[in-house]
Short mmCIF file of C-alpha atoms in Angstrom, two decimals:
data_model
loop_
_atom_site.label_atom_id
_atom_site.label_comp_id
_atom_site.label_asym_id
_atom_site.label_seq_id
_atom_site.Cartn_x
_atom_site.Cartn_y
_atom_site.Cartn_z
CA MET A 1188 -42.74 3.79 2.19
CA THR A 1189 -41.45 1.01 4.43
CA THR A 1190 -39.91 1.57 7.84
CA GLU A 1191 -36.54 0.38 6.43
CA SER A 1192 -36.74 2.91 3.61
CA ARG A 1193 -37.59 5.74 6.02
CA ASP A 1194 -34.69 4.74 8.29
CA ALA A 1195 -32.32 4.58 5.33
CA ARG A 1196 -33.36 8.06 4.19
CA ARG A 1197 -32.89 9.54 7.65
CA SER A 1198 -29.42 8.00 8.06
CA GLY A 1199 -28.29 8.71 4.52
CA ARG A 1200 -27.84 4.99 3.96
CA ARG A 1201 -28.31 3.70 0.42
CA PRO A 1202 -31.44 1.50 0.28
CA GLY A 1203 -30.60 -2.11 -0.48
CA ASN A 1204 -27.08 -3.15 -1.35
CA SER A 1205 -26.95 -2.30 -5.05
CA GLY A 1206 -23.65 -0.56 -5.67
CA THR A 1207 -22.95 -0.16 -1.95
CA ARG A 1208 -19.75 -2.16 -1.93
CA GLU A 1209 -18.41 -0.30 -4.96
CA ALA A 1210 -19.35 3.06 -3.45
CA ILE A 1211 -17.47 2.22 -0.26
CA LEU A 1212 -14.40 1.11 -2.21
CA GLY A 1213 -14.44 4.25 -4.32
CA SER A 1214 -14.66 6.45 -1.24
CA ALA A 1215 -11.91 4.48 0.49
CA ARG A 1216 -9.56 4.83 -2.48
CA GLU A 1217 -10.09 8.60 -2.60
CA LEU A 1218 -9.53 9.09 1.13
CA PHE A 1219 -6.58 6.72 1.49
CA ALA A 1220 -4.93 8.41 -1.50
CA ALA A 1221 -5.55 11.93 -0.21
CA ASN A 1222 -5.05 11.49 3.55
CA GLY A 1223 -2.99 8.34 3.98
CA PHE A 1224 -3.81 5.30 6.07
CA ASP A 1225 -3.57 6.65 9.61
CA LYS A 1226 -5.67 9.77 8.97
CA THR A 1227 -8.44 7.91 7.13
CA THR A 1228 -11.19 6.57 9.37
CA VAL A 1229 -13.92 4.06 8.65
CA ARG A 1230 -16.43 6.70 9.72
CA ALA A 1231 -15.07 9.14 7.13
CA VAL A 1232 -15.24 6.50 4.38
CA ALA A 1233 -18.82 5.69 5.35
CA ALA A 1234 -19.81 9.35 5.34
CA ARG A 1235 -18.30 9.90 1.90
CA ALA A 1236 -20.11 6.83 0.54
CA ARG A 1237 -23.34 7.87 2.30
CA VAL A 1238 -23.67 4.61 4.20
CA ASP A 1239 -23.62 3.56 7.84
CA SER A 1240 -20.22 2.68 9.32
CA ALA A 1241 -21.63 -0.74 10.16
CA LEU A 1242 -21.95 -1.48 6.44
CA VAL A 1243 -18.26 -0.79 5.89
CA HIS A 1244 -17.40 -3.32 8.59
CA HIS A 1245 -19.99 -5.73 7.18
CA TYR A 1246 -18.43 -5.73 3.72
CA PHE A 1247 -14.75 -5.34 4.60
CA GLY A 1248 -14.11 -5.98 8.29
CA THR A 1249 -11.22 -3.88 9.62
CA LYS A 1250 -9.74 -0.70 8.19
CA MET A 1251 -6.69 -2.68 7.05
CA GLU A 1252 -8.94 -5.14 5.23
CA LEU A 1253 -10.71 -2.21 3.59
CA PHE A 1254 -7.37 -0.78 2.46
CA THR A 1255 -6.30 -4.19 1.15
CA ALA A 1256 -9.48 -4.40 -0.93
CA SER A 1257 -9.04 -0.84 -2.18
CA ILE A 1258 -5.65 -1.65 -3.72
CA ALA A 1259 -6.80 -5.03 -5.07
CA LEU A 1260 -4.43 -7.16 -3.00
CA PRO A 1261 -5.51 -10.70 -2.08
CA VAL A 1262 -4.04 -10.58 1.44
CA ASP A 1263 -3.36 -8.15 4.26
CA PRO A 1264 0.10 -6.75 3.37
CA ARG A 1265 1.15 -6.47 7.01
CA GLU A 1266 0.39 -10.14 7.55
CA VAL A 1267 2.56 -11.03 4.57
CA LEU A 1268 5.31 -8.73 5.79
CA ALA A 1269 5.10 -9.73 9.46
CA PRO A 1270 8.15 -12.06 9.21
CA VAL A 1271 10.10 -9.21 7.58
CA TYR A 1272 9.50 -6.96 10.58
CA GLU A 1273 11.18 -9.58 12.79
CA THR A 1274 14.15 -10.11 10.45
CA PRO A 1275 17.61 -8.99 11.68
CA VAL A 1276 18.30 -5.53 10.32
CA GLU A 1277 21.32 -6.69 8.30
CA GLU A 1278 19.06 -9.12 6.38
CA LEU A 1279 16.11 -6.81 5.81
CA GLY A 1280 16.88 -6.04 2.16
CA HIS A 1281 16.43 -9.57 0.85
CA ALA A 1282 13.51 -10.35 3.15
CA LEU A 1283 11.61 -7.21 2.17
CA VAL A 1284 12.20 -7.56 -1.56
CA SER A 1285 11.23 -11.23 -1.54
CA ALA A 1286 8.02 -10.51 0.36
CA LEU A 1287 6.92 -7.62 -1.87
CA ILE A 1288 7.68 -9.47 -5.08
CA GLY A 1289 5.78 -12.42 -3.62
CA VAL A 1290 2.70 -10.22 -3.22
CA TRP A 1291 2.97 -9.04 -6.82
CA GLU A 1292 3.46 -12.59 -8.08
CA SER A 1293 0.21 -13.74 -6.44
CA PRO A 1294 -2.82 -14.96 -8.43
CA HIS A 1295 -4.30 -11.45 -8.09
CA ARG A 1296 -1.35 -9.80 -9.80
CA ASP A 1297 -3.44 -8.54 -12.72
CA ALA A 1298 -5.75 -6.59 -10.43
CA ALA A 1299 -2.83 -5.08 -8.51
CA VAL A 1300 -1.09 -4.11 -11.76
CA ALA A 1301 -4.32 -2.56 -13.06
CA MET A 1302 -4.54 -0.41 -9.92
CA PHE A 1303 -0.90 0.64 -10.24
CA ARG A 1304 -1.35 1.50 -13.92
CA ALA A 1305 -4.49 3.52 -13.23
CA GLN A 1306 -2.73 5.48 -10.47
CA ILE A 1307 0.19 6.32 -12.74
CA ALA A 1308 -2.01 7.16 -15.73
CA GLY A 1309 -4.27 9.34 -13.58
CA GLY A 1310 -1.35 11.34 -12.24
CA ASP A 1311 -2.28 10.53 -8.62
CA SER A 1312 0.11 8.22 -6.82
CA GLY A 1313 -1.58 8.59 -3.45
CA LEU A 1314 -2.60 4.96 -3.02
CA ILE A 1315 0.85 3.73 -4.02
CA ARG A 1316 2.46 6.14 -1.56
CA THR A 1317 0.12 5.07 1.22
CA PHE A 1318 0.75 1.38 0.55
CA LEU A 1319 4.53 1.60 0.47
CA LEU A 1320 5.28 4.28 3.06
CA GLU A 1321 2.44 4.03 5.56
CA VAL A 1322 1.51 0.35 5.38
CA ALA A 1323 4.44 -1.74 4.13
CA LEU A 1324 7.44 0.26 5.39
CA GLU A 1325 6.15 2.25 8.36
CA PRO A 1326 6.73 -0.57 10.90
CA LEU A 1327 10.44 -0.52 9.95
CA LEU A 1328 11.05 3.20 10.41
CA ASP A 1329 12.33 3.05 13.98
CA ARG A 1330 14.77 0.26 13.11
CA ILE A 1331 16.25 1.98 10.07
CA ASP A 1332 16.39 5.48 11.55
CA ARG A 1333 20.19 5.40 11.87
CA PRO A 1334 21.48 8.04 12.12
CA GLU A 1335 18.41 9.65 13.64
CA GLY A 1336 16.36 11.56 11.12
CA THR A 1337 17.09 9.33 8.12
CA GLY A 1338 14.34 6.72 8.51
CA ARG A 1339 11.81 8.42 6.25
CA LEU A 1340 14.40 9.11 3.57
CA ARG A 1341 15.54 5.50 3.66
CA ALA A 1342 11.96 4.28 3.28
CA GLU A 1343 11.42 6.60 0.31
CA LEU A 1344 14.59 5.34 -1.36
CA VAL A 1345 13.33 1.78 -0.95
CA ALA A 1346 10.04 2.89 -2.48
CA THR A 1347 11.86 4.19 -5.57
CA GLN A 1348 13.36 0.75 -6.10
CA MET A 1349 10.14 -1.17 -5.60
CA THR A 1350 7.95 1.12 -7.72
CA GLY A 1351 10.59 0.98 -10.44
CA VAL A 1352 10.49 -2.80 -10.44
CA MET A 1353 6.69 -2.77 -10.51
CA LEU A 1354 6.64 -0.37 -13.47
CA VAL A 1355 9.37 -1.97 -15.58
CA ARG A 1356 8.63 -5.64 -14.85
CA TYR A 1357 4.83 -5.71 -14.78
CA ILE A 1358 3.65 -2.75 -16.89
CA LEU A 1359 6.37 -1.87 -19.40
CA ARG A 1360 7.51 -5.53 -19.39
CA PHE A 1361 11.09 -4.88 -20.40
CA GLU A 1362 13.00 -8.04 -21.22
CA PRO A 1363 14.81 -9.88 -19.81
CA LEU A 1364 13.67 -8.30 -16.51
CA ALA A 1365 10.03 -9.27 -17.04
CA SER A 1366 10.91 -12.94 -17.39
CA LEU A 1367 13.41 -13.27 -14.56
CA PRO A 1368 12.37 -15.80 -11.91
CA PRO A 1369 11.21 -13.92 -8.80
CA GLU A 1370 13.94 -15.50 -6.66
CA GLN A 1371 16.67 -14.35 -9.05
CA LEU A 1372 15.22 -10.84 -9.23
CA ALA A 1373 15.18 -10.63 -5.43
CA LEU A 1374 18.83 -11.63 -5.22
CA ILE A 1375 19.81 -8.98 -7.76
CA ILE A 1376 18.08 -5.98 -6.20
CA ALA A 1377 18.26 -6.93 -2.51
CA PRO A 1378 21.80 -5.48 -2.00
CA THR A 1379 20.64 -2.09 -3.28
CA VAL A 1380 17.61 -2.12 -1.00
CA GLN A 1381 19.81 -3.17 1.93
CA ARG A 1382 22.12 -0.22 1.27
CA TYR A 1383 19.12 2.12 1.28
CA LEU A 1384 17.97 0.62 4.57
CA THR A 1385 21.23 0.51 6.49
CA GLY A 1386 24.08 1.88 4.38
CA GLU A 1387 25.83 5.20 4.69
CA LEU A 1388 23.90 8.17 3.31
CA THR A 1389 24.90 11.79 2.76
CA THR A 1390 22.06 13.31 4.73
CA ALA A 1391 23.43 16.29 6.63
CA GLN A 1392 21.98 18.70 4.09
CA VAL A 1393 18.65 16.88 4.17
CA ARG A 1394 18.39 16.91 7.96
CA ASP A 1395 19.39 20.55 8.24
CA GLY A 1396 17.08 21.63 5.44
CA ARG A 1397 19.93 22.95 3.25
#
C-alpha cells in the first residue's frame, strides 16, 4: 500500500478522484436542502462525502460556488443579482423579476429546469427554498421589512410568484406563457412582485400569531 493510500484511509478521503466531485455535489445538495445555506458548512459537506475539506475547495472554490454548482446554475446568483440589491426600493419588482428570468433563460436553463423538476417530483423543495429565500432574496429582507416583521412574508410571497413562473413556463409549458419574450413576461408580472415587496399587506394576524 502506498503512503498516499494509507493517508487517504486514515483521513477518510476517497483514493483518487473517481466520483469525488459527484459525491461532494450529492452531499452538498442534501445538506443545503435540509439545513439551508447559512447552516451548511464546507466542512460538513466534506465529512458527509468522506473527503478532505481541501478537496471541496479544489473542485468548487467557495461555499457559494459550491451551492451554485449544486443547483446547476452557470453563475453565482448573488453576482447576477448584485445590481438588484442596489436598485431603489420602488423599482425592485421589475429589477428582481428581470434578473431571475435572465438566469433561467441562460444557456444552462435545461440543467436548472431538470433540478427544479427533480425537486418537485421528489417531494423535497429544500434546494428551491434555499435558493430563493436564503440566497436570492435574503439580502433584500431589511429593505422590505416595512412594517417591521413583514420582510420574511414578503419574500415568501415573491417566491410563490417566481416558482409559479418556473413551473408553468419551463416545465408545464403552458401557452402562450411559455413563448412570451422574457422582457414582456417581466413587464407583466413585475407589478405583482412589487406589491408583494412594498405594498400594503394584512399582516396583523400573522405578526401576532393569530
